[in-house]
Amino acid sequence: HMEFLWEGVNGDHAAAGCDVSDRRALIWLAVKKEYEPAAASADGIRRDHGKLPLSGVINQVTEGIGETQGIIQWLFETTISASEALPILLFIGIGAMIDFGPLLSQPIMFLFGAAAQFGIFFAICAASLMGFELRDAASIGIIGAADGPTSILVSQIMHSNYVGAIAVAAYSYMALVPIIQPFAIRLVTTKKERRIHMTYSPKNVSKTTKIAFPIVVTIIVGLISPASVALVGFLMFGNLIRECGVLPALSQTAQNELANLITLLLGITISFSMRADAFVRVDTLLIMGIGLIAFIFDTIGGVLFAKFMNLFLKTKINPMIGAAGISAFPMSSRVVQKLAMEEEKGNIILMHAVGANVSGQIASVIAGGLVIKLVSQYL
């Protein structure tokens, strides 16, 4: 985001040329490379519109009337700053995309979703030791969940000073899963471990079970972590729309139009908070670094937990399954399967990885709620 650096150091004239290349780079990454296309293109387009003179996109000055809010400022203050509505609504679409069948047929995969949240709490401690306020440290740590909406929501509820930086870091590392996770997995596994085969005998999960699951999870989470109900409740509501079988049009709309529209609006509105005076700081670089550490430790935590379980199991688990316990669904499970195929052709562990991956989706929102509950007691 060199636009803000040049504006803060060399003034608007220097920013103009740099901003053009920055906007083009974001849009090029979205269209050509398909790196988080909805979020990246929204940010790039927002900058294009915001830089047009007298456009009124951010605010507008009318002779005889004075200054009034532009559409982007209104969206930010209404939907993000005020109510945190967009991140929560996005979970309806995410829930509608998820099939919990692989998880329900292998309940042990719930453990990997929990284990892969270790990096969140490690990062919170690291950020606190580096001098960040507790509300900011908690928000930064959630980057490790590899879940953009959860990161945005927690930082908003915590009234963090770094919402823009946290959002950028979260979505950046989600897009970089294919680069970061293989490196982290290879750090703590041997070639022999990565070649472990896992047989998958899919069990028949009844429709009744799939319908009851989101309802039961919402009730249990509400009793354990009430602060997570908004997150888990909307996630499970989206899944209930999918599994009930009588609302196919609504399910498809939630998965596609609703999710894509909200992602675009999130990209546009969050970029409004990324102003030079608040974004181009050493703290921003620290946040990116801590977020990366959290992401790596989440991956390593899941892998090491799988290796620990293998000490007691006769039928060994491929430890790479633990890495899929993060919330980046379905990208993480695809990465794990690709690594398995690279180590030995014909080694299919995708369904196990998917089970751990959807478990991570649930675990990340529960972790977000727990962080909100625990940290709010000290604010």
mmCIF file of C-alpha atoms in Angstrom:
data_model
loop_
_atom_site.group_PDB
_atom_site.id
_atom_site.type_symbol
_atom_site.label_atom_id
_atom_site.label_comp_id
_atom_site.label_asym_id
_atom_site.label_seq_id
_atom_site.Cartn_x
_atom_site.Cartn_y
_atom_site.Cartn_z
ATOM 1 C CA HIS A 1 0.000 0.000 0.000
ATOM 2 C CA MET A 2 2.586 2.469 -1.177
ATOM 3 C CA GLU A 3 -0.138 5.031 -1.838
ATOM 4 C CA PHE A 4 -0.276 5.869 1.840
ATOM 5 C CA LEU A 5 3.511 5.867 2.278
ATOM 6 C CA TRP A 6 4.014 8.428 -0.474
ATOM 7 C CA GLU A 7 1.141 10.569 0.753
ATOM 8 C CA GLY A 8 2.560 10.602 4.272
ATOM 9 C CA VAL A 9 6.132 11.346 3.235
ATOM 10 C CA ASN A 10 6.222 13.202 -0.054
ATOM 11 C CA GLY A 11 2.777 14.718 -0.373
ATOM 12 C CA ASP A 12 -0.125 14.322 -2.749
ATOM 13 C CA HIS A 13 1.865 14.903 -5.964
ATOM 14 C CA ALA A 14 4.221 12.024 -5.292
ATOM 15 C CA ALA A 15 1.297 9.865 -4.268
ATOM 16 C CA ALA A 16 -0.500 10.345 -7.548
ATOM 17 C CA GLY A 17 1.872 8.299 -9.710
ATOM 18 C CA CYS A 18 2.418 5.658 -7.057
ATOM 19 C CA ASP A 19 -1.291 5.362 -6.360
ATOM 20 C CA VAL A 20 -2.048 4.604 -10.013
ATOM 21 C CA SER A 21 0.390 1.688 -10.024
ATOM 22 C CA ASP A 22 -0.900 0.502 -6.647
ATOM 23 C CA ARG A 23 -4.507 0.444 -7.820
ATOM 24 C CA ARG A 24 -3.538 -1.314 -11.033
ATOM 25 C CA ALA A 25 -1.489 -3.853 -9.073
ATOM 26 C CA LEU A 26 -4.456 -4.758 -6.849
ATOM 27 C CA ILE A 27 -6.838 -5.113 -9.777
ATOM 28 C CA TRP A 28 -4.213 -7.085 -11.765
ATOM 29 C CA LEU A 29 -3.707 -9.479 -8.827
ATOM 30 C CA ALA A 30 -7.464 -9.955 -8.575
ATOM 31 C CA VAL A 31 -8.105 -10.549 -12.285
ATOM 32 C CA LYS A 32 -4.899 -12.151 -13.556
ATOM 33 C CA LYS A 33 -3.629 -14.078 -10.539
ATOM 34 C CA GLU A 34 -6.988 -14.686 -8.809
ATOM 35 C CA TYR A 35 -5.558 -13.701 -5.395
ATOM 36 C CA GLU A 36 -8.657 -13.015 -3.258
ATOM 37 C CA PRO A 37 -10.367 -11.526 -6.362
ATOM 38 C CA ALA A 38 -13.418 -10.046 -4.642
ATOM 39 C CA ALA A 39 -11.524 -8.298 -1.850
ATOM 40 C CA ALA A 40 -8.542 -7.137 -3.909
ATOM 41 C CA SER A 41 -10.591 -5.779 -6.796
ATOM 42 C CA ALA A 42 -12.908 -3.962 -4.390
ATOM 43 C CA ASP A 43 -9.941 -2.266 -2.710
ATOM 44 C CA GLY A 44 -8.380 -1.267 -6.028
ATOM 45 C CA ILE A 45 -11.625 0.095 -7.441
ATOM 46 C CA ARG A 46 -12.352 2.004 -4.237
ATOM 47 C CA ARG A 47 -9.011 3.762 -4.606
ATOM 48 C CA ASP A 48 -9.771 4.635 -8.206
ATOM 49 C CA HIS A 49 -13.069 6.220 -7.240
ATOM 50 C CA GLY A 50 -11.748 7.874 -4.112
ATOM 51 C CA LYS A 51 -8.970 9.632 -6.014
ATOM 52 C CA LEU A 52 -11.244 11.226 -8.601
ATOM 53 C CA PRO A 53 -11.438 14.944 -7.807
ATOM 54 C CA LEU A 54 -14.793 16.188 -6.486
ATOM 55 C CA SER A 55 -16.243 12.707 -6.933
ATOM 56 C CA GLY A 56 -18.160 12.773 -3.661
ATOM 57 C CA VAL A 57 -17.338 9.106 -3.085
ATOM 58 C CA ILE A 58 -15.752 9.680 0.320
ATOM 59 C CA ASN A 59 -17.338 13.037 1.111
ATOM 60 C CA GLN A 60 -18.788 15.912 -0.855
ATOM 61 C CA VAL A 61 -18.709 19.674 -0.422
ATOM 62 C CA THR A 62 -21.643 21.517 -1.966
ATOM 63 C CA GLU A 63 -21.725 25.293 -2.180
ATOM 64 C CA GLY A 64 -24.317 26.723 0.179
ATOM 65 C CA ILE A 65 -24.819 23.360 1.926
ATOM 66 C CA GLY A 66 -21.423 22.355 3.237
ATOM 67 C CA GLU A 67 -19.812 18.941 3.575
ATOM 68 C CA THR A 68 -21.920 15.774 3.463
ATOM 69 C CA GLN A 69 -20.991 12.115 3.732
ATOM 70 C CA GLY A 70 -20.014 10.229 0.600
ATOM 71 C CA ILE A 71 -21.189 6.700 -0.049
ATOM 72 C CA ILE A 72 -17.976 4.998 1.148
ATOM 73 C CA GLN A 73 -17.843 6.948 4.390
ATOM 74 C CA TRP A 74 -21.534 6.197 4.969
ATOM 75 C CA LEU A 75 -20.996 2.485 4.323
ATOM 76 C CA PHE A 76 -18.046 2.375 6.701
ATOM 77 C CA GLU A 77 -19.742 4.185 9.555
ATOM 78 C CA THR A 78 -23.091 2.430 9.089
ATOM 79 C CA THR A 79 -22.148 -1.180 8.432
ATOM 80 C CA ILE A 80 -18.638 -1.605 9.810
ATOM 81 C CA SER A 81 -17.848 0.968 12.459
ATOM 82 C CA ALA A 82 -21.335 1.042 13.950
ATOM 83 C CA SER A 83 -22.817 -2.443 13.855
ATOM 84 C CA GLU A 84 -20.223 -4.913 12.508
ATOM 85 C CA ALA A 85 -23.090 -6.201 10.358
ATOM 86 C CA LEU A 86 -21.220 -7.247 7.209
ATOM 87 C CA PRO A 87 -18.750 -9.736 8.747
ATOM 88 C CA ILE A 88 -21.560 -11.479 10.617
ATOM 89 C CA LEU A 89 -23.850 -11.635 7.568
ATOM 90 C CA LEU A 90 -21.009 -13.093 5.516
ATOM 91 C CA PHE A 91 -21.070 -16.152 7.757
ATOM 92 C CA ILE A 92 -24.491 -17.056 6.352
ATOM 93 C CA GLY A 93 -22.865 -17.501 2.956
ATOM 94 C CA ILE A 94 -19.888 -19.368 4.415
ATOM 95 C CA GLY A 95 -22.186 -21.735 6.310
ATOM 96 C CA ALA A 96 -24.189 -22.422 3.173
ATOM 97 C CA MET A 97 -20.982 -23.448 1.369
ATOM 98 C CA ILE A 98 -19.898 -26.025 3.955
ATOM 99 C CA ASP A 99 -20.759 -29.708 3.943
ATOM 100 C CA PHE A 100 -20.147 -31.036 7.449
ATOM 101 C CA GLY A 101 -20.563 -34.637 6.264
ATOM 102 C CA PRO A 102 -16.820 -35.484 6.242
ATOM 103 C CA LEU A 103 -16.524 -34.099 9.777
ATOM 104 C CA LEU A 104 -19.595 -35.882 11.127
ATOM 105 C CA SER A 105 -18.384 -39.188 9.704
ATOM 106 C CA GLN A 106 -15.007 -38.692 11.441
ATOM 107 C CA PRO A 107 -15.677 -36.925 14.773
ATOM 108 C CA ILE A 108 -12.015 -37.176 15.743
ATOM 109 C CA MET A 109 -11.360 -34.350 13.285
ATOM 110 C CA PHE A 110 -12.950 -31.941 15.774
ATOM 111 C CA LEU A 111 -9.720 -32.197 17.773
ATOM 112 C CA PHE A 112 -7.592 -30.936 14.906
ATOM 113 C CA GLY A 113 -9.751 -27.851 14.485
ATOM 114 C CA ALA A 114 -9.175 -27.023 18.139
ATOM 115 C CA ALA A 115 -5.438 -27.766 18.079
ATOM 116 C CA ALA A 116 -4.851 -25.547 15.044
ATOM 117 C CA GLN A 117 -5.962 -22.443 16.975
ATOM 118 C CA PHE A 118 -2.804 -22.481 19.108
ATOM 119 C CA GLY A 119 -1.214 -19.703 17.064
ATOM 120 C CA ILE A 120 -3.996 -17.267 17.996
ATOM 121 C CA PHE A 121 -3.183 -17.325 21.690
ATOM 122 C CA PHE A 122 0.563 -17.429 21.067
ATOM 123 C CA ALA A 123 0.264 -14.301 18.925
ATOM 124 C CA ILE A 124 -1.842 -12.502 21.547
ATOM 125 C CA CYS A 125 0.910 -13.073 24.103
ATOM 126 C CA ALA A 126 3.589 -11.980 21.618
ATOM 127 C CA ALA A 127 1.707 -8.790 20.703
ATOM 128 C CA SER A 128 1.192 -7.927 24.377
ATOM 129 C CA LEU A 129 4.899 -8.365 25.089
ATOM 130 C CA MET A 130 5.682 -6.056 22.161
ATOM 131 C CA GLY A 131 3.730 -3.263 23.810
ATOM 132 C CA PHE A 132 0.346 -3.416 22.078
ATOM 133 C CA GLU A 133 -2.713 -2.671 24.182
ATOM 134 C CA LEU A 134 -4.664 -5.761 25.195
ATOM 135 C CA ARG A 135 -7.589 -4.909 22.883
ATOM 136 C CA ASP A 136 -5.189 -4.556 19.947
ATOM 137 C CA ALA A 137 -3.174 -7.658 20.871
ATOM 138 C CA ALA A 138 -6.353 -9.749 20.984
ATOM 139 C CA SER A 139 -7.446 -8.446 17.586
ATOM 140 C CA ILE A 140 -4.029 -9.089 16.057
ATOM 141 C CA GLY A 141 -3.936 -12.652 17.365
ATOM 142 C CA ILE A 142 -7.153 -13.572 15.535
ATOM 143 C CA ILE A 143 -5.270 -13.119 12.243
ATOM 144 C CA GLY A 144 -3.885 -16.582 12.959
ATOM 145 C CA ALA A 145 -7.350 -18.061 12.471
ATOM 146 C CA ALA A 146 -6.926 -17.401 8.720
ATOM 147 C CA ASP A 147 -10.492 -16.119 8.750
ATOM 148 C CA GLY A 148 -10.953 -12.597 7.403
ATOM 149 C CA PRO A 149 -14.529 -11.943 8.621
ATOM 150 C CA THR A 150 -13.727 -13.151 12.154
ATOM 151 C CA SER A 151 -10.607 -10.963 12.271
ATOM 152 C CA ILE A 152 -12.569 -7.911 11.156
ATOM 153 C CA LEU A 153 -15.414 -8.547 13.581
ATOM 154 C CA VAL A 154 -13.185 -9.087 16.629
ATOM 155 C CA SER A 155 -11.120 -5.981 15.867
ATOM 156 C CA GLN A 156 -14.324 -3.941 15.544
ATOM 157 C CA ILE A 157 -15.864 -5.239 18.760
ATOM 158 C CA MET A 158 -12.569 -4.673 20.571
ATOM 159 C CA HIS A 159 -12.419 -1.127 19.122
ATOM 160 C CA SER A 160 -8.899 -1.824 17.895
ATOM 161 C CA ASN A 161 -6.829 0.993 16.429
ATOM 162 C CA TYR A 162 -5.619 -1.258 13.617
ATOM 163 C CA VAL A 163 -8.741 -2.504 11.841
ATOM 164 C CA GLY A 164 -7.374 -1.815 8.352
ATOM 165 C CA ALA A 165 -4.009 -3.447 8.978
ATOM 166 C CA ILE A 166 -5.613 -6.495 10.600
ATOM 167 C CA ALA A 167 -8.028 -6.938 7.682
ATOM 168 C CA VAL A 168 -5.207 -6.667 5.135
ATOM 169 C CA ALA A 169 -3.053 -9.172 7.041
ATOM 170 C CA ALA A 170 -5.905 -11.667 7.493
ATOM 171 C CA TYR A 171 -6.947 -11.701 3.839
ATOM 172 C CA SER A 172 -3.329 -11.646 2.645
ATOM 173 C CA TYR A 173 -2.420 -14.765 4.605
ATOM 174 C CA MET A 174 -5.629 -16.485 3.503
ATOM 175 C CA ALA A 175 -4.478 -15.960 -0.081
ATOM 176 C CA LEU A 176 -0.942 -17.140 0.763
ATOM 177 C CA VAL A 177 -1.991 -20.485 2.258
ATOM 178 C CA PRO A 178 -0.442 -22.429 -0.692
ATOM 179 C CA ILE A 179 2.906 -20.757 0.003
ATOM 180 C CA ILE A 180 3.031 -20.585 3.812
ATOM 181 C CA GLN A 181 1.543 -23.920 4.821
ATOM 182 C CA PRO A 182 3.831 -26.251 2.821
ATOM 183 C CA PHE A 183 6.844 -24.495 4.335
ATOM 184 C CA ALA A 184 5.477 -24.815 7.892
ATOM 185 C CA ILE A 185 4.455 -28.456 7.398
ATOM 186 C CA ARG A 186 7.863 -29.496 6.081
ATOM 187 C CA LEU A 187 9.538 -27.829 9.072
ATOM 188 C CA VAL A 188 8.031 -30.316 11.525
ATOM 189 C CA THR A 189 7.457 -33.490 9.499
ATOM 190 C CA THR A 190 9.611 -36.117 7.842
ATOM 191 C CA LYS A 191 9.141 -37.482 4.339
ATOM 192 C CA LYS A 192 8.042 -40.791 5.834
ATOM 193 C CA GLU A 193 5.338 -39.070 7.890
ATOM 194 C CA ARG A 194 4.069 -37.151 4.884
ATOM 195 C CA ARG A 195 3.698 -40.439 2.993
ATOM 196 C CA ILE A 196 1.383 -42.059 5.539
ATOM 197 C CA HIS A 197 -1.726 -43.436 3.839
ATOM 198 C CA MET A 198 -5.133 -43.080 5.439
ATOM 199 C CA THR A 199 -8.063 -45.246 4.475
ATOM 200 C CA TYR A 200 -11.382 -43.465 4.281
ATOM 201 C CA SER A 201 -14.574 -45.443 4.517
ATOM 202 C CA PRO A 202 -17.303 -42.853 4.206
ATOM 203 C CA LYS A 203 -20.099 -43.427 6.679
ATOM 204 C CA ASN A 204 -23.645 -42.615 5.805
ATOM 205 C CA VAL A 205 -24.574 -39.409 7.626
ATOM 206 C CA SER A 206 -28.334 -39.107 7.728
ATOM 207 C CA LYS A 207 -30.175 -35.981 6.693
ATOM 208 C CA THR A 208 -31.610 -35.732 10.200
ATOM 209 C CA THR A 209 -28.102 -35.631 11.654
ATOM 210 C CA LYS A 210 -27.011 -32.936 9.212
ATOM 211 C CA ILE A 211 -30.061 -30.823 10.081
ATOM 212 C CA ALA A 212 -29.683 -31.350 13.839
ATOM 213 C CA PHE A 213 -25.943 -30.606 13.827
ATOM 214 C CA PRO A 214 -26.095 -26.806 13.279
ATOM 215 C CA ILE A 215 -28.877 -26.475 15.853
ATOM 216 C CA VAL A 216 -27.039 -28.514 18.490
ATOM 217 C CA VAL A 217 -23.730 -26.727 17.873
ATOM 218 C CA THR A 218 -25.368 -23.313 18.279
ATOM 219 C CA ILE A 219 -26.935 -24.351 21.600
ATOM 220 C CA ILE A 220 -23.729 -25.895 22.972
ATOM 221 C CA VAL A 221 -21.555 -22.955 21.915
ATOM 222 C CA GLY A 222 -24.116 -20.563 23.394
ATOM 223 C CA LEU A 223 -23.730 -22.275 26.761
ATOM 224 C CA ILE A 224 -19.928 -22.481 26.620
ATOM 225 C CA SER A 225 -19.100 -19.155 24.968
ATOM 226 C CA PRO A 226 -22.077 -16.782 24.691
ATOM 227 C CA ALA A 227 -19.919 -14.174 22.929
ATOM 228 C CA SER A 228 -19.545 -16.608 20.015
ATOM 229 C CA VAL A 229 -23.257 -17.013 19.374
ATOM 230 C CA ALA A 230 -23.487 -14.250 16.768
ATOM 231 C CA LEU A 231 -20.637 -15.801 14.781
ATOM 232 C CA VAL A 232 -21.519 -19.471 15.185
ATOM 233 C CA GLY A 233 -25.260 -18.823 14.977
ATOM 234 C CA PHE A 234 -25.094 -17.165 11.570
ATOM 235 C CA LEU A 235 -22.594 -19.763 10.318
ATOM 236 C CA MET A 236 -24.915 -22.578 11.377
ATOM 237 C CA PHE A 237 -28.002 -20.778 10.073
ATOM 238 C CA GLY A 238 -26.384 -20.705 6.628
ATOM 239 C CA ASN A 239 -25.592 -24.410 6.928
ATOM 240 C CA LEU A 240 -29.165 -25.168 7.991
ATOM 241 C CA ILE A 241 -30.431 -23.423 4.850
ATOM 242 C CA ARG A 242 -28.181 -25.745 2.855
ATOM 243 C CA GLU A 243 -29.059 -28.990 4.616
ATOM 244 C CA CYS A 244 -32.807 -28.587 5.095
ATOM 245 C CA GLY A 245 -33.275 -29.379 1.386
ATOM 246 C CA VAL A 246 -36.362 -27.201 0.878
ATOM 247 C CA LEU A 247 -34.659 -23.870 0.181
ATOM 248 C CA PRO A 248 -32.327 -24.572 -2.775
ATOM 249 C CA ALA A 249 -32.705 -21.102 -4.306
ATOM 250 C CA LEU A 250 -31.981 -19.402 -0.970
ATOM 251 C CA SER A 251 -28.991 -21.673 -0.376
ATOM 252 C CA GLN A 252 -27.509 -20.869 -3.791
ATOM 253 C CA THR A 253 -28.111 -17.168 -3.257
ATOM 254 C CA ALA A 254 -26.337 -17.271 0.116
ATOM 255 C CA GLN A 255 -23.366 -19.154 -1.352
ATOM 256 C CA ASN A 256 -22.953 -16.911 -4.380
ATOM 257 C CA GLU A 257 -24.702 -13.543 -4.632
ATOM 258 C CA LEU A 258 -24.865 -12.791 -0.890
ATOM 259 C CA ALA A 259 -21.301 -13.914 -0.093
ATOM 260 C CA ASN A 260 -19.797 -12.132 -3.118
ATOM 261 C CA LEU A 261 -21.698 -8.906 -2.532
ATOM 262 C CA ILE A 262 -20.747 -8.711 1.136
ATOM 263 C CA THR A 263 -17.107 -9.494 0.338
ATOM 264 C CA LEU A 264 -17.064 -6.605 -2.143
ATOM 265 C CA LEU A 265 -18.638 -4.236 0.367
ATOM 266 C CA LEU A 266 -16.186 -5.358 3.045
ATOM 267 C CA GLY A 267 -13.256 -4.670 0.735
ATOM 268 C CA ILE A 268 -14.561 -1.227 -0.143
ATOM 269 C CA THR A 269 -15.444 -0.137 3.378
ATOM 270 C CA ILE A 270 -12.426 -1.552 5.207
ATOM 271 C CA SER A 271 -10.096 0.206 2.769
ATOM 272 C CA PHE A 272 -11.653 3.485 3.955
ATOM 273 C CA SER A 273 -9.931 2.987 7.316
ATOM 274 C CA MET A 274 -6.492 2.555 5.710
ATOM 275 C CA ARG A 275 -5.428 6.196 5.775
ATOM 276 C CA ALA A 276 -1.792 7.215 5.739
ATOM 277 C CA ASP A 277 -1.654 8.532 9.300
ATOM 278 C CA ALA A 278 -3.156 5.320 10.691
ATOM 279 C CA PHE A 279 -1.681 2.763 8.294
ATOM 280 C CA VAL A 280 1.873 3.728 7.347
ATOM 281 C CA ARG A 281 3.480 3.033 10.687
ATOM 282 C CA VAL A 282 5.987 0.636 12.182
ATOM 283 C CA ASP A 283 3.084 -0.905 14.088
ATOM 284 C CA THR A 284 1.568 -2.025 10.794
ATOM 285 C CA LEU A 285 4.703 -3.978 9.897
ATOM 286 C CA LEU A 286 4.710 -5.536 13.367
ATOM 287 C CA ILE A 287 1.082 -6.583 12.905
ATOM 288 C CA MET A 288 1.895 -8.231 9.573
ATOM 289 C CA GLY A 289 4.823 -10.033 11.208
ATOM 290 C CA ILE A 290 2.841 -11.197 14.238
ATOM 291 C CA GLY A 291 0.007 -12.335 11.983
ATOM 292 C CA LEU A 292 2.436 -14.416 9.946
ATOM 293 C CA ILE A 293 3.841 -15.976 13.121
ATOM 294 C CA ALA A 294 0.311 -16.759 14.312
ATOM 295 C CA PHE A 295 -0.533 -18.386 10.991
ATOM 296 C CA ILE A 296 2.622 -20.514 11.005
ATOM 297 C CA PHE A 297 2.130 -21.583 14.622
ATOM 298 C CA ASP A 298 -1.491 -22.531 13.919
ATOM 299 C CA THR A 299 -0.264 -24.855 11.189
ATOM 300 C CA ILE A 300 2.561 -26.259 13.299
ATOM 301 C CA GLY A 301 0.262 -26.682 16.312
ATOM 302 C CA GLY A 302 -2.140 -28.829 14.316
ATOM 303 C CA VAL A 303 0.667 -30.959 12.860
ATOM 304 C CA LEU A 304 2.355 -31.522 16.226
ATOM 305 C CA PHE A 305 -0.977 -32.502 17.780
ATOM 306 C CA ALA A 306 -1.421 -35.153 15.088
ATOM 307 C CA LYS A 307 2.082 -36.458 15.771
ATOM 308 C CA PHE A 308 1.283 -36.591 19.479
ATOM 309 C CA MET A 309 -1.858 -38.628 18.788
ATOM 310 C CA ASN A 310 0.183 -41.058 16.688
ATOM 311 C CA LEU A 311 2.088 -42.030 19.836
ATOM 312 C CA PHE A 312 -1.065 -43.749 21.074
ATOM 313 C CA LEU A 313 -2.756 -44.903 17.865
ATOM 314 C CA LYS A 314 -2.207 -48.218 16.112
ATOM 315 C CA THR A 315 -3.420 -46.843 12.797
ATOM 316 C CA LYS A 316 -1.313 -43.749 12.239
ATOM 317 C CA ILE A 317 -2.664 -40.409 11.092
ATOM 318 C CA ASN A 318 -0.867 -38.464 8.396
ATOM 319 C CA PRO A 319 0.248 -35.444 10.475
ATOM 320 C CA MET A 320 -0.407 -33.082 7.576
ATOM 321 C CA ILE A 321 -4.105 -33.510 8.402
ATOM 322 C CA GLY A 322 -3.498 -31.358 11.474
ATOM 323 C CA ALA A 323 -2.446 -28.436 9.291
ATOM 324 C CA ALA A 324 -5.883 -28.450 7.651
ATOM 325 C CA GLY A 325 -7.418 -27.537 11.008
ATOM 326 C CA ILE A 326 -7.118 -23.831 10.240
ATOM 327 C CA SER A 327 -10.139 -21.895 9.027
ATOM 328 C CA ALA A 328 -9.031 -21.287 5.421
ATOM 329 C CA PHE A 329 -11.690 -23.481 3.819
ATOM 330 C CA PRO A 330 -11.335 -25.217 1.395
ATOM 331 C CA MET A 331 -7.885 -23.980 0.396
ATOM 332 C CA SER A 332 -6.003 -25.593 3.277
ATOM 333 C CA SER A 333 -7.415 -29.070 2.630
ATOM 334 C CA ARG A 334 -6.464 -28.750 -1.049
ATOM 335 C CA VAL A 335 -2.913 -27.762 -0.101
ATOM 336 C CA VAL A 336 -2.580 -30.778 2.197
ATOM 337 C CA GLN A 337 -3.849 -33.119 -0.530
ATOM 338 C CA LYS A 338 -1.451 -31.614 -3.063
ATOM 339 C CA LEU A 339 1.487 -32.134 -0.694
ATOM 340 C CA ALA A 340 0.466 -35.760 -0.145
ATOM 341 C CA MET A 341 0.364 -36.355 -3.898
ATOM 342 C CA GLU A 342 3.758 -34.721 -4.343
ATOM 343 C CA GLU A 343 5.291 -37.055 -1.760
ATOM 344 C CA GLU A 344 3.652 -40.176 -3.183
ATOM 345 C CA LYS A 345 1.271 -40.475 -6.089
ATOM 346 C CA GLY A 346 -2.059 -42.048 -5.244
ATOM 347 C CA ASN A 347 -1.998 -40.967 -1.585
ATOM 348 C CA ILE A 348 -5.531 -39.613 -1.174
ATOM 349 C CA ILE A 349 -6.177 -37.918 2.171
ATOM 350 C CA LEU A 350 -8.518 -35.192 0.938
ATOM 351 C CA MET A 351 -11.639 -36.257 2.830
ATOM 352 C CA HIS A 352 -9.772 -36.402 6.121
ATOM 353 C CA ALA A 353 -8.319 -32.968 5.404
ATOM 354 C CA VAL A 354 -11.763 -31.576 4.567
ATOM 355 C CA GLY A 355 -13.117 -32.890 7.868
ATOM 356 C CA ALA A 356 -10.354 -31.111 9.779
ATOM 357 C CA ASN A 357 -10.790 -28.000 7.647
ATOM 358 C CA VAL A 358 -14.506 -27.526 8.367
ATOM 359 C CA SER A 359 -13.789 -28.246 12.016
ATOM 360 C CA GLY A 360 -11.319 -25.361 11.902
ATOM 361 C CA GLN A 361 -14.060 -23.086 10.579
ATOM 362 C CA ILE A 362 -16.135 -23.773 13.688
ATOM 363 C CA ALA A 363 -13.135 -23.605 16.023
ATOM 364 C CA SER A 364 -11.992 -20.224 14.695
ATOM 365 C CA VAL A 365 -15.307 -18.499 15.402
ATOM 366 C CA ILE A 366 -15.472 -20.098 18.857
ATOM 367 C CA ALA A 367 -11.923 -18.883 19.506
ATOM 368 C CA GLY A 368 -12.956 -15.407 18.393
ATOM 369 C CA GLY A 369 -15.858 -15.435 20.849
ATOM 370 C CA LEU A 370 -13.655 -16.709 23.674
ATOM 371 C CA VAL A 371 -11.116 -13.960 23.025
ATOM 372 C CA ILE A 372 -13.868 -11.325 23.106
ATOM 373 C CA LYS A 373 -15.240 -12.716 26.373
ATOM 374 C CA LEU A 374 -11.881 -13.100 28.135
ATOM 375 C CA VAL A 375 -10.369 -9.804 27.019
ATOM 376 C CA SER A 376 -13.509 -7.738 27.663
ATOM 377 C CA GLN A 377 -13.232 -8.605 31.348
ATOM 378 C CA TYR A 378 -10.020 -6.605 31.595
ATOM 379 C CA LEU A 379 -11.040 -3.556 29.553
#
